[in-house]
Short mmCIF file of N, CA and C in Angstrom, two decimals:
data_model
loop_
_atom_site.label_atom_id
_atom_site.label_comp_id
_atom_site.label_asym_id
_atom_site.label_seq_id
_atom_site.Cartn_x
_atom_site.Cartn_y
_atom_site.Cartn_z
N UNK A 1 59.84 109.51 49.65
CA UNK A 1 60.73 108.41 50.09
C UNK A 1 61.38 108.19 48.75
N UNK A 2 62.58 107.23 49.12
CA UNK A 2 63.36 106.72 48.13
C UNK A 2 62.72 105.79 47.32
N UNK A 3 62.05 104.81 47.86
CA UNK A 3 61.57 103.77 47.06
C UNK A 3 60.19 104.06 46.43
N UNK A 4 59.57 105.13 46.71
CA UNK A 4 58.18 105.41 46.33
C UNK A 4 58.07 105.93 44.72
N UNK A 5 59.32 106.21 44.08
CA UNK A 5 59.29 106.73 42.82
C UNK A 5 59.45 105.74 41.93
N UNK A 6 59.51 106.00 40.67
CA UNK A 6 59.79 105.15 39.53
C UNK A 6 61.36 104.60 39.55
N UNK A 7 61.62 103.67 38.62
CA UNK A 7 63.00 103.24 38.67
C UNK A 7 63.99 104.10 38.07
N UNK A 8 63.39 104.84 37.02
CA UNK A 8 64.24 106.03 36.70
C UNK A 8 64.35 107.12 37.67
N UNK A 9 63.55 107.40 38.64
CA UNK A 9 63.86 108.51 39.59
C UNK A 9 64.87 107.71 40.43
N UNK A 10 64.77 106.58 40.95
CA UNK A 10 65.61 106.06 41.71
C UNK A 10 66.87 106.09 41.23
N UNK A 11 67.35 105.62 40.10
CA UNK A 11 68.53 105.77 39.28
C UNK A 11 68.98 107.23 39.25
N UNK A 12 68.37 108.08 38.91
CA UNK A 12 68.78 109.71 38.81
C UNK A 12 69.14 110.01 40.25
N UNK A 13 68.38 109.69 41.29
CA UNK A 13 68.79 110.08 42.69
C UNK A 13 70.00 109.52 43.29
N UNK A 14 70.33 108.06 42.88
CA UNK A 14 71.46 107.46 43.17
C UNK A 14 72.60 107.86 42.35
N UNK A 15 72.44 108.44 41.20
CA UNK A 15 73.77 108.84 40.40
C UNK A 15 73.98 110.25 41.01
N UNK A 16 73.15 111.22 41.21
CA UNK A 16 73.37 112.36 41.90
C UNK A 16 73.76 112.25 43.19
N UNK A 17 73.60 111.25 43.99
CA UNK A 17 74.04 111.17 45.43
C UNK A 17 75.50 110.56 45.10
N UNK A 18 75.85 109.69 44.28
CA UNK A 18 77.20 109.44 43.94
C UNK A 18 77.85 110.39 43.51
N UNK A 19 77.63 111.37 42.75
CA UNK A 19 78.20 112.62 42.34
C UNK A 19 78.66 113.39 43.35
N UNK A 20 77.58 113.44 44.54
CA UNK A 20 77.94 114.72 45.68
C UNK A 20 78.91 113.80 46.47
N UNK A 21 78.73 112.58 46.84
CA UNK A 21 79.79 111.93 47.67
C UNK A 21 81.12 111.97 46.97
N UNK A 22 81.32 111.79 45.73
CA UNK A 22 82.44 111.78 45.01
C UNK A 22 83.15 113.24 45.00
N UNK A 23 82.46 114.24 45.16
CA UNK A 23 82.95 115.51 45.39
C UNK A 23 83.68 116.02 46.71
N UNK A 24 83.42 114.94 47.54
CA UNK A 24 84.25 115.27 48.98
C UNK A 24 85.74 114.66 48.98
N UNK A 25 86.34 115.36 49.85
CA UNK A 25 87.59 115.21 49.98
C UNK A 25 88.07 114.07 50.93
N UNK A 26 88.35 112.86 50.19
CA UNK A 26 88.72 111.63 51.21
C UNK A 26 90.09 111.54 51.21
N UNK A 27 90.60 111.29 52.27
CA UNK A 27 92.10 111.21 52.73
C UNK A 27 92.87 109.81 52.49
N UNK A 28 93.54 109.38 51.64
CA UNK A 28 94.11 107.80 51.70
C UNK A 28 94.54 107.65 53.16
N UNK A 29 95.34 108.71 53.56
CA UNK A 29 95.84 108.34 54.88
C UNK A 29 94.79 108.06 55.94
N UNK A 30 93.61 108.77 56.10
CA UNK A 30 92.80 108.57 57.02
C UNK A 30 91.93 107.25 56.52
N UNK A 31 91.68 107.02 55.54
CA UNK A 31 90.93 105.86 55.10
C UNK A 31 91.57 104.34 55.73
N UNK A 32 93.11 104.31 55.49
CA UNK A 32 93.81 103.27 55.92
C UNK A 32 94.26 103.51 57.31
N UNK A 33 94.01 104.43 57.97
CA UNK A 33 94.31 104.58 59.48
C UNK A 33 95.71 104.70 59.60
N UNK A 34 96.34 105.62 58.70
CA UNK A 34 97.79 105.87 58.63
C UNK A 34 98.23 107.36 59.62
N UNK A 35 99.08 107.34 60.50
CA UNK A 35 99.59 108.48 60.99
C UNK A 35 100.47 109.34 60.13
N UNK A 36 100.20 110.73 60.19
CA UNK A 36 101.22 111.63 59.26
C UNK A 36 102.61 111.16 59.37
N UNK A 37 103.22 110.61 60.60
CA UNK A 37 104.56 110.41 60.50
C UNK A 37 104.94 109.17 59.73
N UNK A 38 104.24 108.06 59.64
CA UNK A 38 104.48 107.07 58.94
C UNK A 38 103.96 107.12 57.45
N UNK A 39 103.09 108.21 57.21
CA UNK A 39 102.75 108.14 55.47
C UNK A 39 103.78 108.57 54.64
N UNK A 40 104.69 109.35 55.20
CA UNK A 40 105.83 109.89 54.16
C UNK A 40 107.11 109.04 54.27
N UNK A 41 107.18 107.95 55.11
CA UNK A 41 108.52 107.17 54.92
C UNK A 41 108.38 106.30 53.91
N UNK A 42 109.74 105.60 53.65
CA UNK A 42 109.77 104.62 52.52
C UNK A 42 108.50 103.49 52.70
N UNK A 43 108.13 102.84 51.89
CA UNK A 43 107.27 101.52 52.03
C UNK A 43 108.10 100.87 52.91
N UNK A 44 109.12 100.19 52.96
CA UNK A 44 109.83 99.30 53.59
C UNK A 44 109.77 99.46 55.06
N UNK A 45 109.59 100.70 55.49
CA UNK A 45 109.66 101.17 57.03
C UNK A 45 108.10 101.27 57.57
N UNK A 46 107.14 101.08 56.43
CA UNK A 46 105.73 101.08 57.36
C UNK A 46 105.63 99.50 57.71
N UNK A 47 104.72 99.22 58.56
CA UNK A 47 104.14 98.04 58.85
C UNK A 47 103.52 97.29 57.93
N UNK A 48 103.60 96.20 57.62
CA UNK A 48 103.41 95.28 56.44
C UNK A 48 101.77 95.08 56.24
N UNK A 49 101.36 95.47 55.06
CA UNK A 49 99.77 95.47 54.67
C UNK A 49 98.96 96.70 55.18
N UNK A 50 99.90 97.63 55.72
CA UNK A 50 99.24 98.84 56.22
C UNK A 50 98.37 99.73 54.84
N UNK A 51 99.33 99.65 53.74
CA UNK A 51 99.17 100.30 52.55
C UNK A 51 99.49 99.99 51.57
N UNK A 52 98.65 99.61 50.45
CA UNK A 52 99.32 99.34 49.27
C UNK A 52 100.43 100.13 48.66
N UNK A 53 101.08 99.42 48.11
CA UNK A 53 102.58 100.27 47.82
C UNK A 53 102.46 101.59 47.00
N UNK A 54 101.45 101.62 45.73
CA UNK A 54 101.39 102.74 45.01
C UNK A 54 100.77 103.68 45.83
N UNK A 55 100.12 103.58 47.07
CA UNK A 55 99.49 104.74 47.74
C UNK A 55 100.35 105.38 48.62
N UNK A 56 101.88 104.66 48.86
CA UNK A 56 102.65 105.47 49.50
C UNK A 56 103.59 106.45 49.01
N UNK A 57 103.96 107.40 49.90
CA UNK A 57 104.98 108.42 49.20
C UNK A 57 104.86 109.63 49.14
N UNK A 58 105.58 110.56 49.84
CA UNK A 58 105.78 111.94 49.69
C UNK A 58 104.50 112.84 49.38
N UNK A 59 103.54 112.47 49.99
CA UNK A 59 102.15 113.51 50.04
C UNK A 59 101.84 113.70 48.63
N UNK A 60 102.10 113.00 47.58
CA UNK A 60 101.90 113.52 46.13
C UNK A 60 100.16 113.07 46.08
N UNK A 61 99.65 112.42 46.57
CA UNK A 61 98.35 112.14 46.28
C UNK A 61 97.48 111.36 47.57
N UNK A 62 97.46 112.47 48.63
CA UNK A 62 96.77 112.13 50.04
C UNK A 62 95.24 111.90 49.65
N UNK A 63 94.71 112.81 48.74
CA UNK A 63 93.25 113.06 48.60
C UNK A 63 92.79 111.74 47.41
N UNK A 64 92.01 111.12 47.66
CA UNK A 64 91.35 110.30 46.61
C UNK A 64 91.14 110.97 45.17
N UNK A 65 91.49 110.51 44.10
CA UNK A 65 91.02 111.04 42.93
C UNK A 65 90.32 110.02 41.92
N UNK A 66 88.85 110.17 42.14
CA UNK A 66 87.88 109.16 41.68
C UNK A 66 88.12 108.79 40.25
N UNK A 67 88.50 109.73 39.60
CA UNK A 67 88.89 109.86 38.20
C UNK A 67 89.94 108.75 37.91
N UNK A 68 91.15 108.45 38.58
CA UNK A 68 92.05 107.80 38.30
C UNK A 68 91.96 106.37 38.79
N UNK A 69 90.93 106.17 39.64
CA UNK A 69 90.74 104.74 40.41
C UNK A 69 89.97 103.76 39.48
N UNK A 70 90.70 102.73 39.54
CA UNK A 70 89.94 101.39 38.84
C UNK A 70 89.38 100.69 39.63
N UNK A 71 88.56 99.73 39.30
CA UNK A 71 87.92 98.74 40.16
C UNK A 71 88.85 98.03 41.00
N UNK A 72 89.77 97.73 40.71
CA UNK A 72 90.94 96.85 41.57
C UNK A 72 91.42 97.88 42.66
N UNK A 73 91.55 99.06 42.24
CA UNK A 73 92.01 100.08 43.48
C UNK A 73 91.18 100.15 44.29
N UNK A 74 89.94 100.41 43.97
CA UNK A 74 88.63 100.63 44.79
C UNK A 74 88.53 99.41 45.73
N UNK A 75 88.67 98.16 45.34
CA UNK A 75 88.59 96.95 46.23
C UNK A 75 89.84 96.93 47.35
N UNK A 76 90.93 97.77 46.84
CA UNK A 76 91.76 97.64 48.17
C UNK A 76 91.46 98.39 48.98
N UNK A 77 90.52 99.11 48.98
CA UNK A 77 90.11 100.11 50.15
C UNK A 77 89.86 99.09 51.49
N UNK A 78 89.71 99.54 52.49
CA UNK A 78 89.22 98.46 53.87
C UNK A 78 87.74 98.62 53.67
N UNK A 79 87.20 97.35 53.95
CA UNK A 79 85.71 97.06 54.03
C UNK A 79 84.86 97.98 54.59
N UNK A 80 85.51 98.55 55.63
CA UNK A 80 84.64 99.55 56.57
C UNK A 80 84.36 100.70 55.81
N UNK A 81 85.49 101.35 54.91
CA UNK A 81 85.22 102.41 54.14
C UNK A 81 84.47 102.40 52.90
N UNK A 82 84.45 101.05 52.46
CA UNK A 82 83.49 100.80 51.33
C UNK A 82 82.14 100.53 51.69
N UNK A 83 81.99 100.14 52.95
CA UNK A 83 80.58 99.89 53.45
C UNK A 83 79.97 101.35 53.82
N UNK A 84 81.02 102.37 54.55
CA UNK A 84 80.49 103.53 54.72
C UNK A 84 80.15 104.41 53.59
N UNK A 85 80.72 104.27 52.38
CA UNK A 85 80.28 104.99 51.10
C UNK A 85 79.09 104.42 50.72
N UNK A 86 78.81 102.97 50.60
CA UNK A 86 77.50 102.48 50.13
C UNK A 86 76.50 103.09 51.04
N UNK A 87 76.51 103.16 52.33
CA UNK A 87 75.74 103.72 53.23
C UNK A 87 75.24 105.23 53.04
N UNK A 88 76.38 105.82 52.82
CA UNK A 88 76.18 107.37 52.52
C UNK A 88 75.69 107.35 51.02
N UNK A 89 75.95 106.94 50.21
CA UNK A 89 75.14 106.92 48.85
C UNK A 89 73.73 106.78 48.87
N UNK A 90 73.57 105.89 49.61
CA UNK A 90 71.77 105.41 49.98
C UNK A 90 71.23 106.54 50.99
N UNK A 91 71.95 106.95 51.70
CA UNK A 91 71.49 107.84 52.66
C UNK A 91 71.32 109.26 51.86
N UNK A 92 72.15 109.52 51.09
CA UNK A 92 72.18 110.66 50.28
C UNK A 92 70.97 110.81 49.35
N UNK A 93 70.81 109.56 48.75
CA UNK A 93 69.80 109.50 47.78
C UNK A 93 68.42 109.73 48.54
N UNK A 94 68.23 109.24 49.49
CA UNK A 94 66.86 109.30 50.36
C UNK A 94 66.57 110.83 50.82
N UNK A 95 67.93 111.25 50.93
CA UNK A 95 67.54 112.82 51.32
C UNK A 95 67.21 113.61 50.27
N UNK A 96 67.81 113.35 49.09
CA UNK A 96 67.30 113.85 47.68
C UNK A 96 65.99 113.73 47.47
N UNK A 97 65.74 112.39 47.77
CA UNK A 97 64.20 112.00 47.46
C UNK A 97 63.09 112.50 48.42
N UNK A 98 63.26 112.59 49.56
CA UNK A 98 62.62 113.10 50.65
C UNK A 98 62.57 114.83 50.60
N UNK A 99 63.57 115.47 49.98
CA UNK A 99 63.86 116.84 50.34
C UNK A 99 64.12 117.16 51.48
N UNK A 100 64.21 118.42 51.49
CA UNK A 100 64.69 119.16 52.89
C UNK A 100 63.84 120.54 52.83
N UNK A 101 62.67 120.65 53.71
CA UNK A 101 62.05 121.89 53.69
C UNK A 101 62.98 123.18 53.89
N UNK A 102 63.60 123.04 54.79
CA UNK A 102 64.49 124.23 55.13
C UNK A 102 65.29 124.82 53.70
N UNK A 103 65.99 123.73 53.16
CA UNK A 103 66.93 123.84 52.12
C UNK A 103 65.84 124.37 50.94
N UNK A 104 64.87 123.97 50.87
CA UNK A 104 63.80 124.39 49.76
C UNK A 104 63.42 125.62 49.85
N UNK A 105 63.27 126.27 51.03
CA UNK A 105 62.79 127.26 51.42
C UNK A 105 63.93 128.42 51.22
N UNK A 106 65.04 128.17 51.35
CA UNK A 106 66.11 129.02 51.16
C UNK A 106 66.02 129.08 49.84
N UNK A 107 66.32 127.84 49.01
CA UNK A 107 66.25 128.33 47.72
C UNK A 107 65.31 129.10 46.97
N UNK A 108 64.22 128.96 47.75
CA UNK A 108 62.76 129.80 46.90
C UNK A 108 63.11 131.36 47.53
N UNK A 109 64.14 131.49 48.47
CA UNK A 109 64.36 132.97 48.79
C UNK A 109 63.35 133.55 50.12
N UNK A 110 62.87 132.32 50.83
CA UNK A 110 62.13 132.81 51.93
C UNK A 110 63.05 133.01 53.21
N UNK A 111 62.71 134.02 53.74
CA UNK A 111 63.48 134.45 55.06
C UNK A 111 62.74 134.08 56.18
N UNK A 112 61.57 134.10 56.43
CA UNK A 112 60.71 133.71 57.45
C UNK A 112 59.39 132.95 57.07
N UNK A 113 58.77 132.27 57.87
CA UNK A 113 57.68 131.65 57.87
C UNK A 113 56.75 131.88 59.12
N UNK A 114 55.46 132.39 58.97
CA UNK A 114 54.64 132.46 60.28
C UNK A 114 53.53 131.89 59.91
N UNK A 115 53.23 131.10 61.03
CA UNK A 115 51.69 130.40 61.24
C UNK A 115 51.24 130.96 62.54
N UNK A 116 50.26 131.39 62.33
CA UNK A 116 49.55 132.06 63.69
C UNK A 116 50.55 132.75 64.78
N UNK A 117 51.07 132.21 65.86
CA UNK A 117 51.97 133.03 66.68
C UNK A 117 53.40 132.43 66.31
N UNK A 118 53.44 131.47 65.65
CA UNK A 118 54.75 130.97 65.58
C UNK A 118 55.47 131.21 64.17
N UNK A 119 56.62 131.82 64.40
CA UNK A 119 57.54 132.16 63.14
C UNK A 119 58.78 131.42 63.12
N UNK A 120 59.16 131.09 62.27
CA UNK A 120 60.43 130.58 61.93
C UNK A 120 61.30 131.26 60.91
N UNK A 121 62.61 131.75 61.32
CA UNK A 121 63.37 132.68 60.46
C UNK A 121 64.50 131.65 60.10
N UNK A 122 65.00 131.78 58.97
CA UNK A 122 66.12 131.17 58.29
C UNK A 122 67.40 131.81 57.87
N UNK A 123 68.39 131.48 58.37
CA UNK A 123 69.63 131.86 58.25
C UNK A 123 69.90 132.39 56.89
N UNK A 124 70.36 133.26 56.50
CA UNK A 124 70.73 133.83 55.14
C UNK A 124 72.07 133.28 55.04
N UNK A 125 72.37 132.94 53.55
CA UNK A 125 73.37 132.39 53.03
C UNK A 125 73.39 131.03 53.11
N UNK A 126 74.57 130.31 52.58
CA UNK A 126 74.54 128.81 52.57
C UNK A 126 74.81 128.11 53.93
N UNK A 127 74.28 126.99 54.24
CA UNK A 127 75.02 126.43 55.53
C UNK A 127 76.34 125.88 55.53
N UNK A 128 76.83 125.51 56.55
CA UNK A 128 78.11 124.91 56.81
C UNK A 128 78.66 123.85 56.03
N UNK A 129 77.61 122.93 55.99
CA UNK A 129 77.80 121.72 54.98
C UNK A 129 76.80 121.64 53.84
N UNK A 130 77.47 122.12 52.53
CA UNK A 130 76.47 122.16 51.49
C UNK A 130 76.79 121.14 50.32
N UNK A 131 77.74 120.34 50.36
CA UNK A 131 77.89 119.45 49.32
C UNK A 131 76.93 118.34 49.42
N UNK A 132 76.88 117.66 50.84
CA UNK A 132 75.86 116.56 51.07
C UNK A 132 75.12 117.11 52.36
N UNK A 133 74.18 116.19 52.65
CA UNK A 133 73.28 116.40 53.84
C UNK A 133 74.27 116.26 55.05
N UNK A 134 73.71 116.81 56.20
CA UNK A 134 74.44 116.56 57.39
C UNK A 134 74.59 115.18 57.68
N UNK A 135 73.67 114.34 57.63
CA UNK A 135 73.64 112.67 58.00
C UNK A 135 74.59 112.02 57.20
N UNK A 136 74.80 112.54 55.91
CA UNK A 136 75.73 111.76 54.96
C UNK A 136 76.90 112.24 55.41
N UNK A 137 77.12 113.47 55.71
CA UNK A 137 78.58 114.16 56.24
C UNK A 137 79.11 113.33 57.49
N UNK A 138 78.20 113.11 58.33
CA UNK A 138 78.58 112.45 59.48
C UNK A 138 79.16 110.92 59.44
N UNK A 139 78.44 110.07 58.44
CA UNK A 139 78.70 108.93 58.14
C UNK A 139 80.13 109.12 57.50
N UNK A 140 80.57 109.86 57.00
CA UNK A 140 81.95 110.02 56.20
C UNK A 140 82.99 110.84 56.75
N UNK A 141 82.60 111.43 57.90
CA UNK A 141 83.57 112.58 58.54
C UNK A 141 84.74 112.01 58.85
N UNK A 142 85.01 110.60 59.14
CA UNK A 142 86.37 110.20 59.69
C UNK A 142 87.07 109.67 58.94
N UNK A 143 86.64 109.66 57.42
CA UNK A 143 87.56 109.32 56.07
C UNK A 143 88.07 110.57 55.44
N UNK A 144 87.27 111.68 55.74
CA UNK A 144 87.71 113.10 55.24
C UNK A 144 88.79 113.74 55.71
N UNK A 145 89.40 114.53 54.98
CA UNK A 145 90.54 115.55 55.21
C UNK A 145 90.11 116.87 55.06
N UNK A 146 89.76 117.68 56.10
CA UNK A 146 89.63 119.00 56.00
C UNK A 146 90.75 119.97 56.32
N UNK A 147 91.84 119.37 56.70
CA UNK A 147 92.79 119.87 57.51
C UNK A 147 93.49 120.76 56.27
N UNK A 148 94.32 121.90 56.53
CA UNK A 148 94.87 122.63 55.47
C UNK A 148 96.24 122.79 55.93
N UNK A 149 97.41 122.44 55.35
CA UNK A 149 98.82 122.53 55.79
C UNK A 149 99.59 123.76 54.63
N UNK A 150 100.21 124.29 55.60
CA UNK A 150 100.78 125.67 54.88
C UNK A 150 102.42 125.33 55.23
N UNK A 151 103.11 125.12 53.99
CA UNK A 151 104.54 125.06 54.13
C UNK A 151 105.07 125.70 52.88
N UNK A 152 106.58 125.76 52.90
CA UNK A 152 107.39 126.08 51.90
C UNK A 152 107.79 124.86 50.88
N UNK A 153 107.97 125.52 49.94
CA UNK A 153 108.34 124.49 48.75
C UNK A 153 109.86 124.47 48.39
#
């Protein structure tokens, strides 16, 4: 469990959980709840206080770039998003601490396990969600952008 280890273990688990969560693609548009049609308009056409000014414009940076984000920028995100991130990091750290028997078996190369008449077969290859655990992914899903747009330049 998360709290059963030492303080050093807890710190390592939280750092790894934060790294995993930051590797996900978060959409500025979805974080602020802005429609595609409104996102690309000039700032004066947006409803007031929907989006901080520097976040607006021409789809240049719809995905959050954590390396360029200051503490002040982070505090401009809605409280609901910041709370979801905090919950997701703690949840992911808990998943790291508890481990996942199926994931561990896959990493060890086990294809199936048999105990008596019961056999468990593991699917080959990676699971669909490999960056974070499934429960963490569900917490953050509404803020993520998994959409691919193909257009001409």
